[in-house]
GROMACS .gro file of C-alpha atoms in nm:
model
  262
    1MET     CA    1   9.004   6.434  18.931
    2LYS     CA    2   9.376   6.436  18.999
    3LYS     CA    3   9.548   6.112  19.083
    4LYS     CA    4   9.807   6.119  19.359
    5LEU     CA    5  10.134   6.017  19.191
    6CYS     CA    6  10.417   6.102  19.431
    7TYR     CA    7  10.500   6.085  19.791
    8LEU     CA    8  10.729   6.313  19.994
    9THR     CA    9  10.964   6.103  20.211
   10LEU     CA   10  14.296   8.491  17.558
   11GLY     CA   11  14.780   9.110  16.885
   12ALA     CA   12  14.489   9.076  16.640
   13LEU     CA   13  14.623   8.760  16.475
   14ALA     CA   14  14.613   8.579  16.801
   15SER     CA   15  14.252   8.680  16.847
   16LEU     CA   16  14.164   8.552  16.502
   17THR     CA   17  14.343   8.227  16.577
   18PHE     CA   18  14.135   8.161  16.882
   19ALA     CA   19  13.800   8.286  16.756
   20VAL     CA   20  13.695   7.966  16.581
   21PRO     CA   21  13.758   7.724  16.868
   22ALA     CA   22  13.574   7.953  17.109
   23CYS     CA   23  13.274   7.970  16.879
   24ALA     CA   24  13.280   7.594  16.825
   25GLU     CA   25  13.281   7.539  17.199
   26GLU     CA   26  12.982   7.766  17.250
   27THR     CA   27  12.774   7.585  16.991
   28ALA     CA   28  12.875   7.231  17.084
   29ARG     CA   29  12.582   7.007  17.156
   30PRO     CA   30  12.590   6.907  17.522
   31ASN     CA   31  12.579   6.536  17.599
   32ILE     CA   32  12.527   6.330  17.908
   33THR     CA   33  12.555   5.958  17.969
   34ALA     CA   34  12.266   5.750  18.095
   35TYR     CA   35  12.391   5.440  18.271
   36LYS     CA   36  12.197   5.117  18.284
   37ALA     CA   37  11.981   5.110  18.591
   38GLN     CA   38  12.090   4.887  18.874
   39ASP     CA   39  11.800   4.820  19.105
   40ILE     CA   40  11.680   5.179  19.118
   41ALA     CA   41  11.406   5.221  19.375
   42ILE     CA   42  11.164   5.507  19.317
   43ASP     CA   43  11.181   5.656  19.661
   44GLY     CA   44  11.311   6.014  19.625
   45SER     CA   45  11.668   5.907  19.700
   46LEU     CA   46  11.960   5.901  19.451
   47ASP     CA   47  12.155   5.638  19.643
   48GLU     CA   48  12.122   5.380  19.363
   49TRP     CA   49  12.206   5.626  19.083
   50ASN     CA   50  12.534   5.677  18.896
   51LEU     CA   51  12.569   6.055  18.934
   52GLU     CA   52  12.883   6.101  18.716
   53SER     CA   53  12.704   6.264  18.421
   54PRO     CA   54  12.448   6.529  18.518
   55ALA     CA   55  12.276   6.781  18.292
   56ILE     CA   56  12.330   7.102  18.488
   57VAL     CA   57  12.089   7.394  18.464
   58LYS     CA   58  12.208   7.684  18.679
   59ASP     CA   59  12.336   7.979  18.468
   60ALA     CA   60  12.167   8.298  18.352
   61ALA     CA   61  12.254   8.202  17.992
   62GLN     CA   62  12.023   7.904  18.037
   63VAL     CA   63  11.718   8.113  18.123
   64ILE     CA   64  11.502   8.100  17.812
   65ARG     CA   65  11.206   8.303  17.938
   66ASP     CA   66  11.160   8.602  18.171
   67VAL     CA   67  11.530   8.618  18.269
   68VAL     CA   68  11.489   8.945  18.464
   69PHE     CA   69  11.273   8.760  18.713
   70TRP     CA   70  11.532   8.485  18.777
   71GLN     CA   71  11.721   8.563  19.097
   72GLY     CA   72  12.010   8.319  19.064
   73GLU     CA   73  12.074   7.950  19.112
   74ASN     CA   74  11.937   7.955  19.465
   75ASP     CA   75  11.609   8.079  19.320
   76CYS     CA   76  11.591   7.801  19.062
   77SER     CA   77  11.844   7.550  18.927
   78ALA     CA   78  11.864   7.176  18.879
   79ALA     CA   79  12.084   6.878  18.804
   80TYR     CA   80  11.913   6.615  18.587
   81TYR     CA   81  12.003   6.250  18.547
   82LEU     CA   82  11.880   5.973  18.316
   83ALA     CA   83  11.916   5.598  18.345
   84TRP     CA   84  11.766   5.313  18.145
   85ASP     CA   85  11.691   4.948  18.113
   86GLU     CA   86  11.516   4.741  17.849
   87ASP     CA   87  11.172   4.840  17.968
   88ASN     CA   88  11.205   5.182  18.127
   89LEU     CA   89  11.355   5.528  18.117
   90TYR     CA   90  11.450   5.659  18.461
   91MET     CA   91  11.473   6.032  18.530
   92ALA     CA   92  11.581   6.225  18.838
   93ALA     CA   93  11.624   6.591  18.924
   94ASP     CA   94  11.802   6.747  19.221
   95VAL     CA   95  11.624   7.083  19.228
   96THR     CA   96  11.722   7.400  19.410
   97GLU     CA   97  11.416   7.619  19.443
   98ASP     CA   98  11.315   7.881  19.696
   99THR     CA   99  10.943   7.818  19.646
  100PRO     CA  100  10.922   7.448  19.564
  101LEU     CA  101  10.618   7.263  19.443
  102GLY     CA  102  10.421   7.578  19.369
  103ALA     CA  103  10.193   7.482  19.084
  104ILE     CA  104   9.845   7.631  19.074
  105GLU     CA  105   9.574   7.473  18.868
  106MET     CA  106   9.428   7.782  18.698
  107LEU     CA  107   9.745   7.853  18.494
  108PRO     CA  108   9.823   7.690  18.157
  109ILE     CA  109  10.037   7.382  18.202
  110ASP     CA  110  10.353   7.555  18.066
  111GLY     CA  111  10.297   7.836  18.317
  112GLU     CA  112  10.283   7.607  18.616
  113ASP     CA  113  10.582   7.494  18.818
  114ASN     CA  114  10.700   7.201  18.609
  115LEU     CA  115  10.984   6.986  18.491
  116LYS     CA  116  11.004   6.913  18.117
  117LEU     CA  117  11.170   6.626  17.935
  118TYR     CA  118  11.236   6.652  17.560
  119ILE     CA  119  11.323   6.308  17.422
  120SER     CA  120  11.360   6.125  17.092
  121THR     CA  121  11.322   5.750  17.078
  122ASP     CA  122  11.493   5.726  16.737
  123PRO     CA  123  11.875   5.703  16.760
  124SER     CA  124  11.896   5.731  16.378
  125ALA     CA  125  11.720   6.070  16.372
  126ASP     CA  126  11.923   6.361  16.231
  127PRO     CA  127  12.035   6.568  16.534
  128GLU     CA  128  12.030   6.880  16.312
  129ARG     CA  129  11.662   6.842  16.223
  130THR     CA  130  11.473   7.164  16.280
  131GLU     CA  131  11.129   7.008  16.299
  132TYR     CA  132  10.985   6.754  16.536
  133GLY     CA  133  10.952   6.404  16.396
  134THR     CA  134  10.731   6.110  16.476
  135ASN     CA  135  10.955   5.992  16.760
  136ASP     CA  136  11.006   6.330  16.930
  137PHE     CA  137  10.821   6.394  17.254
  138LEU     CA  138  10.783   6.672  17.509
  139VAL     CA  139  10.670   6.548  17.848
  140TYR     CA  140  10.550   6.767  18.133
  141PHE     CA  141  10.570   6.681  18.500
  142VAL     CA  142  10.374   6.938  18.699
  143MET     CA  143  10.524   7.026  19.038
  144ASP     CA  144  10.232   7.030  19.275
  145GLU     CA  145  10.288   6.901  19.624
  146GLY     CA  146  10.126   6.564  19.658
  147TYR     CA  147  10.010   6.554  19.295
  148TRP     CA  148  10.224   6.525  18.981
  149ASP     CA  149  10.012   6.567  18.670
  150THR     CA  150  10.177   6.449  18.349
  151ALA     CA  151  10.119   6.551  17.988
  152ILE     CA  152  10.266   6.480  17.644
  153ASP     CA  153  10.276   6.771  17.398
  154ARG     CA  154  10.273   6.668  17.032
  155SER     CA  155  10.122   6.987  16.891
  156MET     CA  156  10.453   7.084  16.723
  157VAL     CA  157  10.476   6.758  16.527
  158PRO     CA  158  10.363   6.794  16.164
  159LYS     CA  159  10.024   6.632  16.126
  160GLU     CA  160  10.151   6.384  15.864
  161SER     CA  161  10.421   6.269  16.110
  162ARG     CA  162  10.205   6.224  16.417
  163GLU     CA  163  10.115   5.866  16.343
  164ARG     CA  164   9.797   5.938  16.536
  165PHE     CA  165   9.992   6.011  16.858
  166VAL     CA  166   9.855   6.351  16.960
  167SER     CA  167   9.885   6.568  17.269
  168VAL     CA  168   9.742   6.422  17.586
  169GLY     CA  169   9.692   6.574  17.931
  170MET     CA  170   9.761   6.934  17.823
  171ASP     CA  171   9.458   7.062  18.010
  172GLY     CA  172   9.609   6.939  18.335
  173GLY     CA  173   9.471   6.724  18.612
  174GLU     CA  174   9.569   6.396  18.448
  175SER     CA  175   9.823   6.119  18.469
  176VAL     CA  176   9.878   6.011  18.108
  177LEU     CA  177  10.186   5.787  18.144
  178ASP     CA  178  10.084   5.427  18.196
  179GLY     CA  179  10.316   5.258  18.442
  180TYR     CA  180  10.470   5.588  18.553
  181GLU     CA  181  10.578   5.622  18.913
  182CYS     CA  182  10.756   5.904  19.093
  183ALA     CA  183  10.869   6.008  19.438
  184VAL     CA  184  10.978   6.333  19.599
  185SER     CA  185  11.192   6.405  19.902
  186MET     CA  186  11.234   6.756  20.036
  187THR     CA  187  11.588   6.896  20.095
  188ALA     CA  188  11.727   7.204  20.269
  189THR     CA  189  11.744   7.386  19.933
  190GLY     CA  190  11.454   7.234  19.738
  191PHE     CA  191  11.372   6.876  19.655
  192ILE     CA  192  11.481   6.557  19.481
  193TRP     CA  193  11.241   6.412  19.227
  194GLU     CA  194  11.278   6.063  19.086
  195ALA     CA  195  11.066   5.878  18.831
  196VAL     CA  196  11.036   5.572  18.612
  197ILE     CA  197  10.870   5.604  18.270
  198PRO     CA  198  10.808   5.291  18.062
  199TRP     CA  199  10.940   5.317  17.705
  200ALA     CA  200  10.594   5.200  17.601
  201CYS     CA  201  10.462   5.546  17.694
  202PHE     CA  202  10.630   5.673  17.375
  203SER     CA  203  10.453   5.430  17.146
  204ASN     CA  204  10.118   5.334  17.006
  205ASP     CA  205   9.983   5.100  16.740
  206ASN     CA  206  10.177   5.297  16.474
  207ILE     CA  207  10.494   5.382  16.669
  208ALA     CA  208  10.693   5.081  16.786
  209VAL     CA  209  10.820   5.064  17.141
  210TYR     CA  210  11.184   5.175  17.148
  211GLU     CA  211  11.429   4.893  17.223
  212PRO     CA  212  11.727   5.061  17.389
  213GLN     CA  213  12.083   4.943  17.326
  214ALA     CA  214  12.406   5.049  17.495
  215GLY     CA  215  12.577   5.292  17.257
  216ASP     CA  216  12.255   5.449  17.132
  217THR     CA  217  12.255   5.830  17.134
  218LEU     CA  218  11.922   6.006  17.158
  219SER     CA  219  11.839   6.374  17.126
  220CYS     CA  220  11.713   6.508  17.457
  221ASN     CA  221  11.673   6.820  17.666
  222PHE     CA  222  11.546   6.933  18.003
  223ALA     CA  223  11.370   7.244  18.128
  224ILE     CA  224  11.231   7.374  18.455
  225THR     CA  225  10.960   7.635  18.504
  226ASP     CA  226  10.942   7.829  18.831
  227ILE     CA  227  10.666   8.049  18.966
  228SER     CA  228  10.852   8.247  19.230
  229TYR     CA  229  10.535   8.387  19.378
  230PRO     CA  230  10.242   8.158  19.298
  231CYS     CA  231   9.923   8.356  19.264
  232PRO     CA  232   9.632   8.395  19.024
  233GLY     CA  233   9.725   8.618  18.731
  234THR     CA  234  10.098   8.543  18.748
  235GLU     CA  235  10.237   8.681  18.420
  236TYR     CA  236  10.617   8.648  18.444
  237ILE     CA  237  10.736   8.292  18.494
  238PRO     CA  238  11.109   8.218  18.445
  239GLN     CA  239  11.196   7.904  18.256
  240MET     CA  240  11.543   7.748  18.227
  241ALA     CA  241  11.671   7.483  17.986
  242TRP     CA  242  11.983   7.268  17.968
  243SER     CA  243  12.040   7.358  17.602
  244GLY     CA  244  11.905   7.603  17.344
  245THR     CA  245  11.655   7.887  17.353
  246GLU     CA  246  11.279   7.901  17.382
  247ASN     CA  247  11.283   7.756  17.028
  248ILE     CA  248  11.349   7.413  17.182
  249ASN     CA  249  10.974   7.374  17.187
  250THR     CA  250  10.968   7.357  16.806
  251ASN     CA  251  11.331   7.293  16.702
  252PRO     CA  252  11.510   6.975  16.817
  253SER     CA  253  11.844   7.097  16.667
  254GLU     CA  254  11.877   7.307  16.984
  255TRP     CA  255  11.853   7.006  17.212
  256GLY     CA  256  12.143   6.819  17.366
  257SER     CA  257  12.182   6.442  17.365
  258VAL     CA  258  12.212   6.140  17.589
  259THR     CA  259  12.423   5.831  17.520
  260LEU     CA  260  12.317   5.501  17.674
  261ALA     CA  261  12.592   5.304  17.850
  262GLU     CA  262  12.616   4.985  18.050
   0.00000   0.00000   0.00000
């Protein structure tokens, strides 16, 4: 049975000269700053948030699946924010969506309307790694009005690196994040979603709880999946990501990063 988790409330030489910087810019790893949380209330409002460093997802180049079915940023786009304290990771999304909260239970979880967080809890991890490690996680937040199922996908982590932390909630209908809380408020163009996720959710008896420090930089990424016309048998479901291609699901070198700040 589902648990109710949220409530609404610029000659040739010149061209050669400039080719390298342009390429470097295109491949630069995007980074945002997560500021230390200051009395953030989980109420669907961003009034307590520092909004100076968003991860913006709004361009056609960021559509990683079924791009021909994406109808522009008014169809689906988002600004993501992270914040932190010693005990929790805070996440918010200001989503523009023409058919918000349209998940339907009979689809696979990655085919439902969802928000996805890709996060490492190891600041020493090589950002160029091409394989998930023990401290890499993919978290799903299913967008279903009144219910927000959560899941952690660890299927891409090599078995010897899993440290017995395997996928949970991937069949849907579950809340698998202990201490998780979220809230949603509807807007004229979509909705604002806000959540708190204890760092302990990314740990077990073999994976220590991450102890965040200002200055730490963690690999991370965000994605949003949008069913424009929710119905049984939906086959084409656009998905957008802050950084990378559809390979982000198996290759963390395509992620961006977040730096923790006071």
